[in-house]
Coordinates of C-alpha atoms (C1' of nucleotides) in Angstrom, one line a residue:
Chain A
X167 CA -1.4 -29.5 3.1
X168 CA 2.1 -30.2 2.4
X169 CA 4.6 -31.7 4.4
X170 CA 7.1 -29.1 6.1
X171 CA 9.7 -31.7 6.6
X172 CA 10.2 -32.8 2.6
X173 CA 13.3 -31.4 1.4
X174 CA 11.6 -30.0 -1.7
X175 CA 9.0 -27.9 0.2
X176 CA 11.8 -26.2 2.2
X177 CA 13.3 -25.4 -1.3
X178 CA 10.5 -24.1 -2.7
X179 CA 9.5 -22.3 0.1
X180 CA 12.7 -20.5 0.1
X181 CA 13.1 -19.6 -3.0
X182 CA 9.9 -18.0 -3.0
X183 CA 11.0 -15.8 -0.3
X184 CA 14.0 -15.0 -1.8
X185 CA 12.2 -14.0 -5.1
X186 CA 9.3 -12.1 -3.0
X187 CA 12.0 -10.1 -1.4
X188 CA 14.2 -9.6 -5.0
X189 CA 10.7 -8.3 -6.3
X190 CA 9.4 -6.3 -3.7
X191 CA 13.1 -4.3 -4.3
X192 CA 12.4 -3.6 -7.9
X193 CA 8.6 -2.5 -7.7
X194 CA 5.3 -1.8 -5.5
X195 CA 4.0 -4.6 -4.5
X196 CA 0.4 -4.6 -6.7
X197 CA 2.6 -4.5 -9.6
X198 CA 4.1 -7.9 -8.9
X199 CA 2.1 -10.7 -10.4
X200 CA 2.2 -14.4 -8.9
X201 CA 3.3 -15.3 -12.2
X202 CA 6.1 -13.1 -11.7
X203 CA 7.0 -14.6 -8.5
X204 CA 7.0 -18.1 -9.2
X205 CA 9.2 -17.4 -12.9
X206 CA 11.6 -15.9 -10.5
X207 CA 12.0 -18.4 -8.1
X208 CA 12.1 -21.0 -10.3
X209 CA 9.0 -23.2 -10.3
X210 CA 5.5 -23.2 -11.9
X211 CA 2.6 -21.0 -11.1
X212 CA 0.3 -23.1 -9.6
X213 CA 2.9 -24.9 -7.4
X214 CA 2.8 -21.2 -5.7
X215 CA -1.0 -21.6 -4.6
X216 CA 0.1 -24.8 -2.9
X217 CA 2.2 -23.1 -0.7
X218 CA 0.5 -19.5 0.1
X219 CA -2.7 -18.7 0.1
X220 CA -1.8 -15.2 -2.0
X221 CA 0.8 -12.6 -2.8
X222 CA 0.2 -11.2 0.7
X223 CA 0.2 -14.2 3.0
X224 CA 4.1 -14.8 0.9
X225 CA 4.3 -10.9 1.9
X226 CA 3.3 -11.9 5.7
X227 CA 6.0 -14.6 5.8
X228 CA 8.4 -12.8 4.9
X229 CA 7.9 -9.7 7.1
X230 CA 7.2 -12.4 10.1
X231 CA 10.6 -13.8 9.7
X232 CA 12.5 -10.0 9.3
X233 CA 10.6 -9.2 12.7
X234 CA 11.8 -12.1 14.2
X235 CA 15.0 -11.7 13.7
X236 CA 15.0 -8.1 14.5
X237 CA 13.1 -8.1 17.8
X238 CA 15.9 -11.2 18.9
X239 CA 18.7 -9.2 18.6
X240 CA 16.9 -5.4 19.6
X241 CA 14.6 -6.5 22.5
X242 CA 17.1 -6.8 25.1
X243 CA 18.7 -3.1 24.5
X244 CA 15.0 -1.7 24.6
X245 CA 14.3 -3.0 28.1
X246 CA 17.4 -1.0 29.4
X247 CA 17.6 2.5 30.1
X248 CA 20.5 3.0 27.2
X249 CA 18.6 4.8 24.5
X250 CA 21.6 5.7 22.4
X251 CA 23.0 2.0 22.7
X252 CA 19.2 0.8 21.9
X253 CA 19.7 3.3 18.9
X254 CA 23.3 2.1 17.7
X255 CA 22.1 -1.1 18.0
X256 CA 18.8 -1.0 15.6
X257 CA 21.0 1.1 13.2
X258 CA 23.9 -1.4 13.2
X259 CA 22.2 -3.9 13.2
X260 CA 20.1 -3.2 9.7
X261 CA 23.4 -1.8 8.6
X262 CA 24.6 -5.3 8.9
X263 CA 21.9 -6.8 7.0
X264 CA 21.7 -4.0 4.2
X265 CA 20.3 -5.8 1.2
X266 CA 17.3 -7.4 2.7
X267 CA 16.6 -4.5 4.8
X268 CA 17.3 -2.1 2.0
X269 CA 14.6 -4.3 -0.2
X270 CA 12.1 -4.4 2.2
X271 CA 12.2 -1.5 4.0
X272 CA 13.6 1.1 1.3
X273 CA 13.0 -0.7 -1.7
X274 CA 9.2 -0.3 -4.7
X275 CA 7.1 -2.1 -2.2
X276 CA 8.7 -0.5 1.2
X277 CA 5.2 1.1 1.4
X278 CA 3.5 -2.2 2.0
X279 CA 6.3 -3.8 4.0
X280 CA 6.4 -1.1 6.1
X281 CA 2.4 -1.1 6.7
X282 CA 3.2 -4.8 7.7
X283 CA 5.9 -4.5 9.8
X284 CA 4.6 -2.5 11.6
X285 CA 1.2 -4.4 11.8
X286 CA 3.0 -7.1 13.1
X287 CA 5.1 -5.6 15.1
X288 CA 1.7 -4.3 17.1
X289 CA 0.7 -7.5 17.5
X290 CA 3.2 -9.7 18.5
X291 CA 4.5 -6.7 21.2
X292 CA 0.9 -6.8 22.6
X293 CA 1.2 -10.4 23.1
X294 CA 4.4 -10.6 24.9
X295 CA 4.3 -7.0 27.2
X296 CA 6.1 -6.6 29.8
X297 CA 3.8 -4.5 31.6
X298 CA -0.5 -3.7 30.2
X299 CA -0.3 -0.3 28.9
X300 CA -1.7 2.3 31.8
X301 CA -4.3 4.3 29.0
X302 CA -4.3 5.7 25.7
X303 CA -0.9 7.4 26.0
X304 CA 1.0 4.1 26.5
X305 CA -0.7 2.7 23.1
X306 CA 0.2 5.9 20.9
X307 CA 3.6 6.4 22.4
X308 CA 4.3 3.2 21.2
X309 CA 2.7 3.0 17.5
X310 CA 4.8 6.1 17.1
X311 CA 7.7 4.8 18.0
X312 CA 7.6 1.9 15.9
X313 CA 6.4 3.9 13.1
X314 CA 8.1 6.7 13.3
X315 CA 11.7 4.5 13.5
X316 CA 10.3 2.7 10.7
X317 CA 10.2 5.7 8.9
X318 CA 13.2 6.9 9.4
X319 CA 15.2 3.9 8.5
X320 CA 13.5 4.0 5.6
X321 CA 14.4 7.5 4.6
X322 CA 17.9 6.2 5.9
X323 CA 18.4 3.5 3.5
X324 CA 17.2 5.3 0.0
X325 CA 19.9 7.9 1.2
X326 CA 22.4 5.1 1.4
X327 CA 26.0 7.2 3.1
X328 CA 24.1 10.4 3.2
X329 CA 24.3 10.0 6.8
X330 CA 26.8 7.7 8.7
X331 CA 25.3 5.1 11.1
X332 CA 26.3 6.5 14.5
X333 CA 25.0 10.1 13.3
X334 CA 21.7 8.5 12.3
X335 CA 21.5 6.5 16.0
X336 CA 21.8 10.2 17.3
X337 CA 19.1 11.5 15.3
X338 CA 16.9 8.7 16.3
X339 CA 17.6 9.1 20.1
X340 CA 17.0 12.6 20.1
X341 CA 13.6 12.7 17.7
X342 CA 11.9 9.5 18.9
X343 CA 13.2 8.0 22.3
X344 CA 14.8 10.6 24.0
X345 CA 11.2 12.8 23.7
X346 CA 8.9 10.2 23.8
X347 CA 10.5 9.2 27.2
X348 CA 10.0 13.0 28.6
X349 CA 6.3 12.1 27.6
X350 CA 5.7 8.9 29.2
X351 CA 7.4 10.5 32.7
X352 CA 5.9 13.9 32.6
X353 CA 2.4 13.2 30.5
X354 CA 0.2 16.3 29.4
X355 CA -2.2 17.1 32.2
X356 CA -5.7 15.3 31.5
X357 CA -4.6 12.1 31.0
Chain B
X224 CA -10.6 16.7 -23.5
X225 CA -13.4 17.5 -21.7
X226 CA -14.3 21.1 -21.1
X227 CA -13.8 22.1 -17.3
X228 CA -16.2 24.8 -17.4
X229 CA -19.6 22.4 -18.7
X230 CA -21.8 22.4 -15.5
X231 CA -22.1 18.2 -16.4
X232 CA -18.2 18.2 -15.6
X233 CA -18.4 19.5 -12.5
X234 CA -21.0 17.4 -11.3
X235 CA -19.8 14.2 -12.4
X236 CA -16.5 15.0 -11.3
X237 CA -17.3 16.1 -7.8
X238 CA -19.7 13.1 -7.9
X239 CA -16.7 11.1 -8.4
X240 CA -14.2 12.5 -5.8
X241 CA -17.1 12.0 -3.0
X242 CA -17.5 8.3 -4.1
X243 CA -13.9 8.3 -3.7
X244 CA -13.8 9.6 -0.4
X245 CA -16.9 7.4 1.2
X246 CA -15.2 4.3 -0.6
X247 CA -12.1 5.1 0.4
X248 CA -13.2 5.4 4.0
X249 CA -14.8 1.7 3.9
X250 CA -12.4 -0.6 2.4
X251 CA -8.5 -0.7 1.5
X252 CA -8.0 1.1 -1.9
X253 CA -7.0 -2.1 -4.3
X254 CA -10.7 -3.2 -3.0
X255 CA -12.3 -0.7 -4.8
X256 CA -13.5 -1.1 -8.3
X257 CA -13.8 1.4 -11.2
X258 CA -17.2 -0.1 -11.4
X259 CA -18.1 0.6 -7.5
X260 CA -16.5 4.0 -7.7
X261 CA -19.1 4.7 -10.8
X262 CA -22.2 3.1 -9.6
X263 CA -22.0 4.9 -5.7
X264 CA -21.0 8.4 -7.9
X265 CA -24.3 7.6 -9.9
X266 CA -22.4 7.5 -13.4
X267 CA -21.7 5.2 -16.0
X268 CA -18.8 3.0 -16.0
X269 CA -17.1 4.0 -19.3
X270 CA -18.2 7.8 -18.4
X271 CA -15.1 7.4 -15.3
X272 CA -12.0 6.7 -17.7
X273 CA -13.3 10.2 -19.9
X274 CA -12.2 12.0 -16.9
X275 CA -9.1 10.0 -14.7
X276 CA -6.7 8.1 -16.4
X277 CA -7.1 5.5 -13.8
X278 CA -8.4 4.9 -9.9
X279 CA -5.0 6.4 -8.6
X280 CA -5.7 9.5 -10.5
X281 CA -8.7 10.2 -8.8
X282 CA -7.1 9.3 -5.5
X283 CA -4.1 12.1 -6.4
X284 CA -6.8 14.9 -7.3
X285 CA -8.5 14.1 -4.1
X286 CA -5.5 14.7 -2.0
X287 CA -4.4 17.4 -3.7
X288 CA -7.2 18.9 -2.9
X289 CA -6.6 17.8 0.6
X290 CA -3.2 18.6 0.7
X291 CA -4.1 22.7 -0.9
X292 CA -6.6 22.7 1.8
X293 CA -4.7 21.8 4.4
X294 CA -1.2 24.0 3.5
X295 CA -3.5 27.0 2.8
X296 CA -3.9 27.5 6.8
X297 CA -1.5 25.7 7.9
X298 CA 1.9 26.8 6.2
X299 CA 1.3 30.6 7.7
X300 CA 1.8 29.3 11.5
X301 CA 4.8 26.7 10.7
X302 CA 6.7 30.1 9.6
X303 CA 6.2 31.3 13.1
X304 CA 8.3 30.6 15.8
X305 CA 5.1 29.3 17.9
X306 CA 5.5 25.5 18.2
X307 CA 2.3 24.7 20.4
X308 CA 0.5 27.6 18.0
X309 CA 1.2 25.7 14.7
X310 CA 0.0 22.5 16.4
X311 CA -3.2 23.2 17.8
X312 CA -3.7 25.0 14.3
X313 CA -3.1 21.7 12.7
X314 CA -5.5 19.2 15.2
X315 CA -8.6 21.8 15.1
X316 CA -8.1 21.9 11.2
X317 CA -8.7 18.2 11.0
X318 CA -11.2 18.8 13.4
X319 CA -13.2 20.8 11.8
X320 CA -13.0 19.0 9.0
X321 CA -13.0 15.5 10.7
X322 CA -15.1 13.7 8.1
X323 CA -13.1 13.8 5.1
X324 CA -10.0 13.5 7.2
X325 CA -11.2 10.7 8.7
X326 CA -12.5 8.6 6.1
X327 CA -9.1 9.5 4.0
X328 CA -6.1 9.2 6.6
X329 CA -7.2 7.0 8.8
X330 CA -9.8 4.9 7.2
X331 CA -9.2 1.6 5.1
X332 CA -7.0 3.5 2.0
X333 CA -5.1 5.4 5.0
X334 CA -2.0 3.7 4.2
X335 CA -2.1 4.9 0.7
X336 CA -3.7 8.0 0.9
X337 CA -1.0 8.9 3.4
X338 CA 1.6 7.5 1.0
X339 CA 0.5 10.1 -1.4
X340 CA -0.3 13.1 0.7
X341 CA 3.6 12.6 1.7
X342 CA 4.7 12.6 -1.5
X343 CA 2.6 15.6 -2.7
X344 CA 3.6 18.1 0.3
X345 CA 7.6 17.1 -0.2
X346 CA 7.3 18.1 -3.7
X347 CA 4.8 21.0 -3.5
X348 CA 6.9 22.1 -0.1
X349 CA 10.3 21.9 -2.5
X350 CA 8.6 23.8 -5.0
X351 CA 7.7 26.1 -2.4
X352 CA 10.8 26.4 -0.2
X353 CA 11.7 29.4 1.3
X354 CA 15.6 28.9 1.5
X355 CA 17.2 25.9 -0.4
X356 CA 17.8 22.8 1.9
X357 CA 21.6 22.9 3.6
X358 CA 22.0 19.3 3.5
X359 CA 20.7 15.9 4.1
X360 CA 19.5 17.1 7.4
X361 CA 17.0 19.5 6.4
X362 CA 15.5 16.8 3.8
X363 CA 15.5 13.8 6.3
X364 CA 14.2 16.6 8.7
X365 CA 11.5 17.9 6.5
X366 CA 10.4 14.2 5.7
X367 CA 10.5 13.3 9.4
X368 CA 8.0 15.8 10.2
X369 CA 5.2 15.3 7.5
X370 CA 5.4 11.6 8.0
X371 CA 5.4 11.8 11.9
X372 CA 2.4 13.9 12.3
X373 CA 0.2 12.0 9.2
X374 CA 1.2 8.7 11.1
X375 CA 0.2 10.7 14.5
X376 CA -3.3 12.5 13.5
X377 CA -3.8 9.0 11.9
X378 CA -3.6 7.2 15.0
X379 CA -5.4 10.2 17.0
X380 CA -8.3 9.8 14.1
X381 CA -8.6 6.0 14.5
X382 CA -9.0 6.3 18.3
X383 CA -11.0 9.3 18.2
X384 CA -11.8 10.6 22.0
X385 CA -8.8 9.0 23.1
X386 CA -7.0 12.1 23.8
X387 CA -8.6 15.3 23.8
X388 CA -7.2 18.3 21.1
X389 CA -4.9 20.2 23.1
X390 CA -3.1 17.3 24.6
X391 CA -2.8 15.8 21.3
X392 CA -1.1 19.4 20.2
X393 CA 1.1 19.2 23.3
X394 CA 2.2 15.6 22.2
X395 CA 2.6 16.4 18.6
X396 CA 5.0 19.9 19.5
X397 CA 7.1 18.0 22.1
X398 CA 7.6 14.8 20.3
X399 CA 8.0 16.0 16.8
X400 CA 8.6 19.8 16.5
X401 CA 10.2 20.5 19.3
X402 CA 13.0 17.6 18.8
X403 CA 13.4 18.2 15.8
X404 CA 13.6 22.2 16.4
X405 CA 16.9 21.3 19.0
X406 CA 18.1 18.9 16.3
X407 CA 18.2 21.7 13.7
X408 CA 20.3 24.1 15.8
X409 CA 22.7 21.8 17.3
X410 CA 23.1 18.6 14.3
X411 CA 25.2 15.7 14.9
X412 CA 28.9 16.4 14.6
X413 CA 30.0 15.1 11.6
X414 CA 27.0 16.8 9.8
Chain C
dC269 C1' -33.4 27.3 -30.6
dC270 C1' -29.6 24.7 -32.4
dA271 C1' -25.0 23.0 -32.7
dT272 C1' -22.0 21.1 -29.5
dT273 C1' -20.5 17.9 -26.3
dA274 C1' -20.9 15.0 -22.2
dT275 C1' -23.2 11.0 -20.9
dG276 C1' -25.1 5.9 -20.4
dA277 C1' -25.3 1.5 -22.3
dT278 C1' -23.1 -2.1 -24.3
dC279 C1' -19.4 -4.7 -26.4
dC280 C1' -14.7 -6.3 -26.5
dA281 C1' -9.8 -7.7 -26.0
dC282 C1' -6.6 -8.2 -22.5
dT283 C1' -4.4 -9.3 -18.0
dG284 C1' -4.2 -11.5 -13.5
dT285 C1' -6.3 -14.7 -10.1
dG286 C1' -7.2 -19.0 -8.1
dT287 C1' -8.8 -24.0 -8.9
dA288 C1' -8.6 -28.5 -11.0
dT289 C1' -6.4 -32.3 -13.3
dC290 C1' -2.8 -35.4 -14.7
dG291 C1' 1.5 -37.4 -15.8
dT292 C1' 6.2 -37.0 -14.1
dA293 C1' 10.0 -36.6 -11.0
dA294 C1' 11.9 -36.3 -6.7
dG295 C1' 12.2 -37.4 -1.8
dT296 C1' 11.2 -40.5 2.3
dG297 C1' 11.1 -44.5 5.1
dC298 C1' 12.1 -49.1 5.4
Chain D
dG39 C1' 18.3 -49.8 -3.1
dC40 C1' 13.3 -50.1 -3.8
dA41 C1' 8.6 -49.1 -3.4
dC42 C1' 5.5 -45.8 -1.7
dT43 C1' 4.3 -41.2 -1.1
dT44 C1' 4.1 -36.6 -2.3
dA45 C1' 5.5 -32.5 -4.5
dC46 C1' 6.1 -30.7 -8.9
dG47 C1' 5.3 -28.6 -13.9
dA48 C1' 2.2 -27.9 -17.5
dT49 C1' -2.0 -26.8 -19.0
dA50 C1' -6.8 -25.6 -19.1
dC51 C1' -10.5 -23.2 -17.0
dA52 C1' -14.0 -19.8 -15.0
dC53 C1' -14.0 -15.5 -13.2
dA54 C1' -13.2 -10.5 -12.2
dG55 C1' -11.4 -6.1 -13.3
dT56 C1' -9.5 -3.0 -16.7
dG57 C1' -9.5 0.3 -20.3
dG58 C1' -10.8 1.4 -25.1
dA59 C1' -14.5 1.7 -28.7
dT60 C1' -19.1 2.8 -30.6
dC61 C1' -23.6 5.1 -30.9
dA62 C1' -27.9 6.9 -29.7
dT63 C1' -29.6 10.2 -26.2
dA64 C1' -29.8 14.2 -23.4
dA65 C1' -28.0 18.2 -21.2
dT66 C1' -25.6 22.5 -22.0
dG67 C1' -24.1 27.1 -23.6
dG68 C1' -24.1 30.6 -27.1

DNA sequence: CCATTATGATCCACTGTGTATCGTAAGTGC
DNA sequence: GCACTTACGATACACAGTGGATCATAATGG
């Protein structure tokens, strides 16, 4: 395959991210064409089979990196007992990076992305637990947690100042961590 | 258009909203075909676009059907006051109906159908509303809650056995309706 | 029973995908 | 700086799916 170190495949590379993401902010994601992709970043349409596979491995990439970045910075404040500093955090923090969270998460193909992130997400948190999870509960309480802030940021972001950031870190706390954490200490009887 | 009252439309219509729903429960939603939606309904292919415009029309009618269903005995309890009441009502309704719900929120289209049954009950419930929202918070609230418990009875559908009924009603009142009940009657300052 | 109308079969133009080829242009390593 | 390597753009292609059209057939309702 190609050679990651040649200047030109770095370029390429990123601007086909960068169009991927402009894209995915416009419209759903089965309404982008690979055509459409590669016209926007600049570079012929078979040149974009050289580097991904498809739209969705481009899509994959893309996600990968936004998770990345995200989990860097939000890890740390998870694994401490502050869940309102955990939630100013995650809100600040996308607040910081608006357009390409705004894109992604908010924008045509937020759908999709979301799907993704959230697959992803799944995964590479399985892969690096602290702890295995104890049963069923452990798994659900934290798909819904991802989810369900997913969700919310999402809402959040198409509702750009209907809600100021440290309100919105309140509402998070109280719906999502704050209750899920009175179910993880005091479970329903039967499990 | 094609009269609604000839016994032929009924049956090739219902024919075609139960391939939908076994196809849908297989395989994500862009891998179904017009042509595979025909041939499992038993129709020809040409006979499909007399009735839906296109494959996401089909999907829409199928939900709405879902979503009517559903609203029908569930929208009585959420008026109560009874938190645990309205969700045990809504996990033994998808119980007893665990097929279809099955193979449409948490089978291969579950992403989409999901997509779609969200948007149908915000606009149906706006349509519907008893008192006009007060502010952002009631739609980000009203939003919060459909999404939460689709992503939730998804999940519970997916690992089915995992948790038993009522628990699953205990988790869905204390981590979505009940939060969101305390976050109604005492917002955010600054809301 | 008969006029009506939905249906199945088939054909077609159109769009998007993914692969292959080939000459050109740019980057890399020495 | 120069030669070698490799990515690139353009183009052509087979293939799959869509949605519209036609027409003979069969089911339906009055």
């Amino acid at each position: 395959m190609t050679t990651v170190s040649d200047a030109r495949v770095v370029r390429t590379r990123e601007a086909l991210r960068r169009a991927m993401t402009e894209l995915a902010a416009e419209s759903p994601l089965d309404a982008i064409t690979v055509r459409a992709i590669a016209a926007r970043a600049g570079i012929g349409y078979a040149t974009f089979f050289r580097h991904y596979a498809d739209k969705d491995a481009l899509l994959s990439e893309v996600a990968d990196l936004l998770i990345r970045e995200f989990m860097t910075e939000v890890r740390p404040l998870l694994m401490q007992r502050d869940r309102r500093g955990a939630a100013r955090t995650i809100v600040y923090f996308v607040l910081g990076h608006l357009p390409i969270y705004k894109a992604l998460i908010a924008g045509g193909s937020g759908e999709t992305v979301r799907a993704e992130m959230l697959r992803q997400t799944l995964v590479t948190m399985a892969a690096t637990r602290q702890r295995q999870p104890e049963g069923p509960l452990d798994d659900f309480i934290f798909f819904h947690i991802v989810s369900a802030i997913l969700n919310q940021l999402a809402w959040w972001l198409r509702h750009e100042g209907a809600i100021d950031a440290d309100a919105m870190a309140e509402i998070i706390e109280r719906t999502v961590l704050t209750p899920v954490s009175d179910l993880r200490q005091n479970p329903p009887k039967g499990l």
